[in-house]
mmCIF file of C-alpha atoms and ligand atoms in Angstrom:
data_model
loop_
_atom_site.group_PDB
_atom_site.id
_atom_site.type_symbol
_atom_site.label_atom_id
_atom_site.label_comp_id
_atom_site.label_asym_id
_atom_site.label_seq_id
_atom_site.Cartn_x
_atom_site.Cartn_y
_atom_site.Cartn_z
ATOM 1 C CA MET A 1 5.611 31.725 -0.776
ATOM 2 C CA ALA A 2 3.597 30.626 2.206
ATOM 3 C CA ILE A 3 3.997 29.402 5.757
ATOM 4 C CA LEU A 4 2.295 26.012 5.982
ATOM 5 C CA ASP A 5 0.681 24.414 9.053
ATOM 6 C CA ILE A 6 2.775 21.652 10.610
ATOM 7 C CA LEU A 7 0.978 18.499 11.806
ATOM 8 C CA HIS A 8 1.702 17.356 15.350
ATOM 9 C CA PHE A 9 2.060 13.866 16.824
ATOM 10 C CA PRO A 10 -0.182 11.855 17.271
ATOM 11 C CA ASP A 11 -1.989 13.147 14.156
ATOM 12 C CA PRO A 12 -2.651 10.017 12.053
ATOM 13 C CA ARG A 13 -1.860 11.905 8.828
ATOM 14 C CA LEU A 14 1.810 11.830 9.895
ATOM 15 C CA ARG A 15 1.591 8.047 9.336
ATOM 16 C CA THR A 16 0.925 8.397 5.602
ATOM 17 C CA ARG A 17 3.530 6.938 3.263
ATOM 18 C CA ALA A 18 4.436 9.593 0.695
ATOM 19 C CA ARG A 19 4.305 8.943 -3.082
ATOM 20 C CA GLN A 20 7.239 9.250 -5.479
ATOM 21 C CA VAL A 21 7.344 12.543 -7.368
ATOM 22 C CA ASP A 22 6.772 12.009 -11.113
ATOM 23 C CA THR A 23 7.539 15.474 -12.416
ATOM 24 C CA VAL A 24 9.547 18.321 -10.959
ATOM 25 C CA ASP A 25 7.522 21.275 -12.230
ATOM 26 C CA GLU A 26 6.653 24.802 -11.059
ATOM 27 C CA GLN A 27 4.013 23.469 -8.673
ATOM 28 C CA LEU A 28 6.561 21.208 -6.999
ATOM 29 C CA ARG A 29 9.105 24.035 -6.792
ATOM 30 C CA THR A 30 6.462 26.143 -5.036
ATOM 31 C CA LEU A 31 6.044 23.327 -2.515
ATOM 32 C CA VAL A 32 9.841 23.237 -2.027
ATOM 33 C CA ASP A 33 9.965 26.995 -1.432
ATOM 34 C CA ASP A 34 7.025 26.853 0.987
ATOM 35 C CA LEU A 35 8.699 24.010 2.897
ATOM 36 C CA LEU A 36 11.893 26.042 3.215
ATOM 37 C CA GLU A 37 10.048 29.139 4.376
ATOM 38 C CA THR A 38 8.025 27.126 6.905
ATOM 39 C CA MET A 39 11.173 25.383 8.199
ATOM 40 C CA TYR A 40 13.103 28.667 8.603
ATOM 41 C CA GLN A 41 10.208 30.352 10.330
ATOM 42 C CA ALA A 42 9.619 27.490 12.817
ATOM 43 C CA PRO A 43 12.702 27.454 13.212
ATOM 44 C CA GLY A 44 13.972 23.993 12.384
ATOM 45 C CA ILE A 45 16.784 22.437 10.364
ATOM 46 C CA GLY A 46 14.684 19.978 8.386
ATOM 47 C CA LEU A 47 11.126 19.523 7.164
ATOM 48 C CA ALA A 48 9.417 16.799 5.144
ATOM 49 C CA ALA A 49 6.315 17.363 2.983
ATOM 50 C CA THR A 50 4.450 14.773 5.093
ATOM 51 C CA GLN A 51 4.630 17.190 8.043
ATOM 52 C CA VAL A 52 2.565 19.767 6.153
ATOM 53 C CA ASN A 53 0.081 17.121 4.976
ATOM 54 C CA VAL A 54 1.457 16.884 1.424
ATOM 55 C CA HIS A 55 2.221 13.255 0.724
ATOM 56 C CA GLN A 56 4.939 13.490 -1.890
ATOM 57 C CA ARG A 57 8.569 12.450 -1.398
ATOM 58 C CA VAL A 58 10.075 15.884 -0.862
ATOM 59 C CA LEU A 59 12.185 17.147 2.036
ATOM 60 C CA VAL A 60 14.310 20.188 2.803
ATOM 61 C CA ILE A 61 17.253 20.609 5.168
ATOM 62 C CA ASP A 62 19.494 23.473 6.243
ATOM 63 C CA ILE A 63 21.962 22.741 9.035
ATOM 64 C CA SER A 64 23.890 26.009 8.653
ATOM 65 C CA SER A 65 23.693 28.498 11.525
ATOM 66 C CA GLU A 66 23.027 31.380 9.101
ATOM 67 C CA GLN A 67 20.109 29.612 7.361
ATOM 68 C CA ASP A 68 21.874 30.170 4.044
ATOM 69 C CA ASP A 69 22.537 26.607 2.876
ATOM 70 C CA PRO A 70 19.190 25.132 1.793
ATOM 71 C CA ARG A 71 19.284 21.529 0.558
ATOM 72 C CA VAL A 72 16.433 19.941 -1.365
ATOM 73 C CA PHE A 73 15.886 16.197 -1.718
ATOM 74 C CA ILE A 74 13.170 14.894 -4.047
ATOM 75 C CA ASN A 75 12.615 11.093 -4.127
ATOM 76 C CA PRO A 76 15.575 10.572 -1.768
ATOM 77 C CA GLU A 77 17.002 7.071 -1.395
ATOM 78 C CA ILE A 78 19.695 5.864 0.946
ATOM 79 C CA LEU A 79 22.177 3.764 -1.022
ATOM 80 C CA GLU A 80 24.595 2.943 1.817
ATOM 81 C CA ALA A 81 24.598 3.411 5.561
ATOM 82 C CA GLU A 82 27.285 2.620 8.097
ATOM 83 C CA GLY A 83 28.483 3.377 11.611
ATOM 84 C CA HIS A 84 26.455 4.587 14.573
ATOM 85 C CA GLU A 85 25.545 8.058 15.707
ATOM 86 C CA GLU A 86 23.508 8.875 18.791
ATOM 87 C CA MET A 87 22.132 12.321 19.422
ATOM 88 C CA ASP A 88 19.197 14.009 21.079
ATOM 89 C CA GLU A 89 16.658 14.739 18.378
ATOM 90 C CA GLY A 90 13.744 17.093 18.352
ATOM 91 C CA CYS A 91 11.053 17.358 15.683
ATOM 92 C CA LEU A 92 8.754 20.153 14.549
ATOM 93 C CA SER A 93 5.906 17.616 14.695
ATOM 94 C CA VAL A 94 6.717 16.662 18.315
ATOM 95 C CA PRO A 95 7.208 20.126 19.826
ATOM 96 C CA GLY A 96 9.263 20.519 22.983
ATOM 97 C CA ILE A 97 10.377 16.861 23.169
ATOM 98 C CA TYR A 98 14.042 15.840 22.866
ATOM 99 C CA GLU A 99 15.155 12.221 23.036
ATOM 100 C CA ARG A 100 18.264 10.236 22.185
ATOM 101 C CA VAL A 101 18.013 8.215 18.978
ATOM 102 C CA GLN A 102 20.568 5.954 17.357
ATOM 103 C CA ARG A 103 21.106 6.128 13.601
ATOM 104 C CA ALA A 104 23.776 5.450 11.001
ATOM 105 C CA ASN A 105 26.683 7.870 11.142
ATOM 106 C CA ARG A 106 27.557 7.898 7.441
ATOM 107 C CA ILE A 107 25.204 7.547 4.530
ATOM 108 C CA ARG A 108 25.260 7.859 0.765
ATOM 109 C CA VAL A 109 22.012 9.204 -0.630
ATOM 110 C CA GLN A 110 20.666 9.854 -4.109
ATOM 111 C CA ALA A 111 17.864 12.263 -4.916
ATOM 112 C CA LEU A 112 16.667 14.890 -7.379
ATOM 113 C CA ASP A 113 17.365 18.559 -6.729
ATOM 114 C CA ARG A 114 14.975 21.534 -7.083
ATOM 115 C CA GLU A 115 15.519 21.484 -10.863
ATOM 116 C CA GLY A 116 14.821 17.757 -11.088
ATOM 117 C CA GLU A 117 18.501 16.905 -11.667
ATOM 118 C CA PRO A 118 19.753 13.700 -10.022
ATOM 119 C CA PHE A 119 22.622 13.941 -7.537
ATOM 120 C CA GLU A 120 24.443 11.787 -5.032
ATOM 121 C CA LEU A 121 25.698 12.945 -1.663
ATOM 122 C CA GLU A 122 27.818 11.463 1.085
ATOM 123 C CA ALA A 123 26.833 12.788 4.480
ATOM 124 C CA GLU A 124 27.929 12.161 8.043
ATOM 125 C CA GLY A 125 27.094 13.324 11.559
ATOM 126 C CA LEU A 126 24.266 15.825 11.910
ATOM 127 C CA LEU A 127 23.491 16.003 8.172
ATOM 128 C CA ALA A 128 23.304 12.199 7.948
ATOM 129 C CA VAL A 129 21.011 12.069 11.006
ATOM 130 C CA CYS A 130 18.838 14.818 9.574
ATOM 131 C CA ILE A 131 18.401 13.076 6.205
ATOM 132 C CA GLN A 132 17.471 9.785 7.928
ATOM 133 C CA HIS A 133 14.982 11.552 10.229
ATOM 134 C CA GLU A 134 13.301 13.291 7.263
ATOM 135 C CA ILE A 135 13.138 10.161 5.084
ATOM 136 C CA ASP A 136 11.438 8.449 8.036
ATOM 137 C CA HIS A 137 8.754 11.169 7.874
ATOM 138 C CA LEU A 138 8.142 10.308 4.194
ATOM 139 C CA ASP A 139 7.632 6.685 5.282
ATOM 140 C CA GLY A 140 5.155 7.713 7.998
ATOM 141 C CA LYS A 141 7.653 7.181 10.787
ATOM 142 C CA LEU A 142 8.530 9.505 13.699
ATOM 143 C CA PHE A 143 11.559 9.608 16.000
ATOM 144 C CA VAL A 144 9.329 8.678 18.953
ATOM 145 C CA ASP A 145 8.856 5.276 17.265
ATOM 146 C CA TYR A 146 12.435 4.444 18.322
ATOM 147 C CA LEU A 147 11.565 4.963 22.001
ATOM 148 C CA SER A 148 9.849 2.545 24.382
ATOM 149 C CA GLN A 149 6.073 2.340 24.222
ATOM 150 C CA LEU A 150 5.880 3.767 27.748
ATOM 151 C CA LYS A 151 7.941 6.799 26.791
ATOM 152 C CA ARG A 152 5.902 7.320 23.624
ATOM 153 C CA GLN A 153 2.659 7.217 25.647
ATOM 154 C CA ARG A 154 4.044 9.827 28.059
ATOM 155 C CA ILE A 155 4.980 12.110 25.176
ATOM 156 C CA ARG A 156 1.556 11.654 23.628
ATOM 157 C CA LYS A 157 -0.177 12.600 26.882
ATOM 158 C CA LYS A 158 2.086 15.593 27.405
ATOM 159 C CA LEU A 159 1.366 16.949 23.912
ATOM 160 C CA GLU A 160 -2.379 16.343 24.250
ATOM 161 C CA LYS A 161 -2.361 18.194 27.568
ATOM 162 C CA GLN A 162 -0.440 21.113 26.036
ATOM 163 C CA ARG A 163 -2.993 21.278 23.242
ATOM 164 C CA ARG A 164 -5.981 21.177 25.609
ATOM 165 C CA HIS A 165 -4.522 24.051 27.565
ATOM 166 C CA GLY A 166 -4.031 25.932 24.331
ATOM 167 C CA GLU A 167 -0.347 26.466 24.983
ATOM 168 C CA ASP A 168 1.785 27.683 22.153
ATOM 169 C CA ASP A 169 4.554 25.471 20.870
ATOM 170 C CA PRO A 170 7.576 25.763 23.095
ATOM 171 C CA PRO A 171 10.138 27.889 21.243
ATOM 172 C CA SER A 172 12.479 25.430 19.568
ATOM 173 C CA GLY A 173 15.297 27.914 19.110
ATOM 174 C CA GLN A 174 16.246 27.748 22.793
ATOM 175 C CA HIS A 175 17.526 24.182 22.512
ATOM 176 C CA ALA A 176 20.931 23.028 21.420
ATOM 177 C CA GLU A 177 19.444 19.826 20.024
ATOM 178 C CA PRO A 178 18.462 19.760 16.381
ATOM 179 C CA VAL A 179 14.763 20.251 15.656
ATOM 180 C CA ILE A 180 14.347 18.276 12.479
HETATM 181 NI NI1 NI B 201 10.846 15.708 12.290
#
């Protein structure tokens, strides 16, 4: 297993639309395991392959506090979405930034698991938000896209300044908000 480098906004590679996975084989399972390890180490509760510059439709999530409930979604598709949920979101690709985003509160999603078996899942609250945030990554979309252009510009400048000064990523574990 390996810790992979996470791309940061405004890296244009984060705008790539990921391809469907054709075959769930050993190589793909290695990617899944690397994504999980990278997410746990960050630490975050979700990570999409796009964020590590692999443009295949794969994402991992673990919203448990003990990091012992890994969920794998390959070729995820939202079948139904309803209600509204608003929470402050963070993102491993937008380090140190937390902003309120509105999403559906309940979703039904279908995907393949780590073995390539299809499954369906109904999710609500944080898990539903997390799945929507990660699927956005696979479509080249970031949570800052839901904010005003002015706010997005400010975030961009702040991150570029941090990078110029060679600051480390702010530790994400100190925040109550989910870092997805
Ligand atoms: Ni994210």
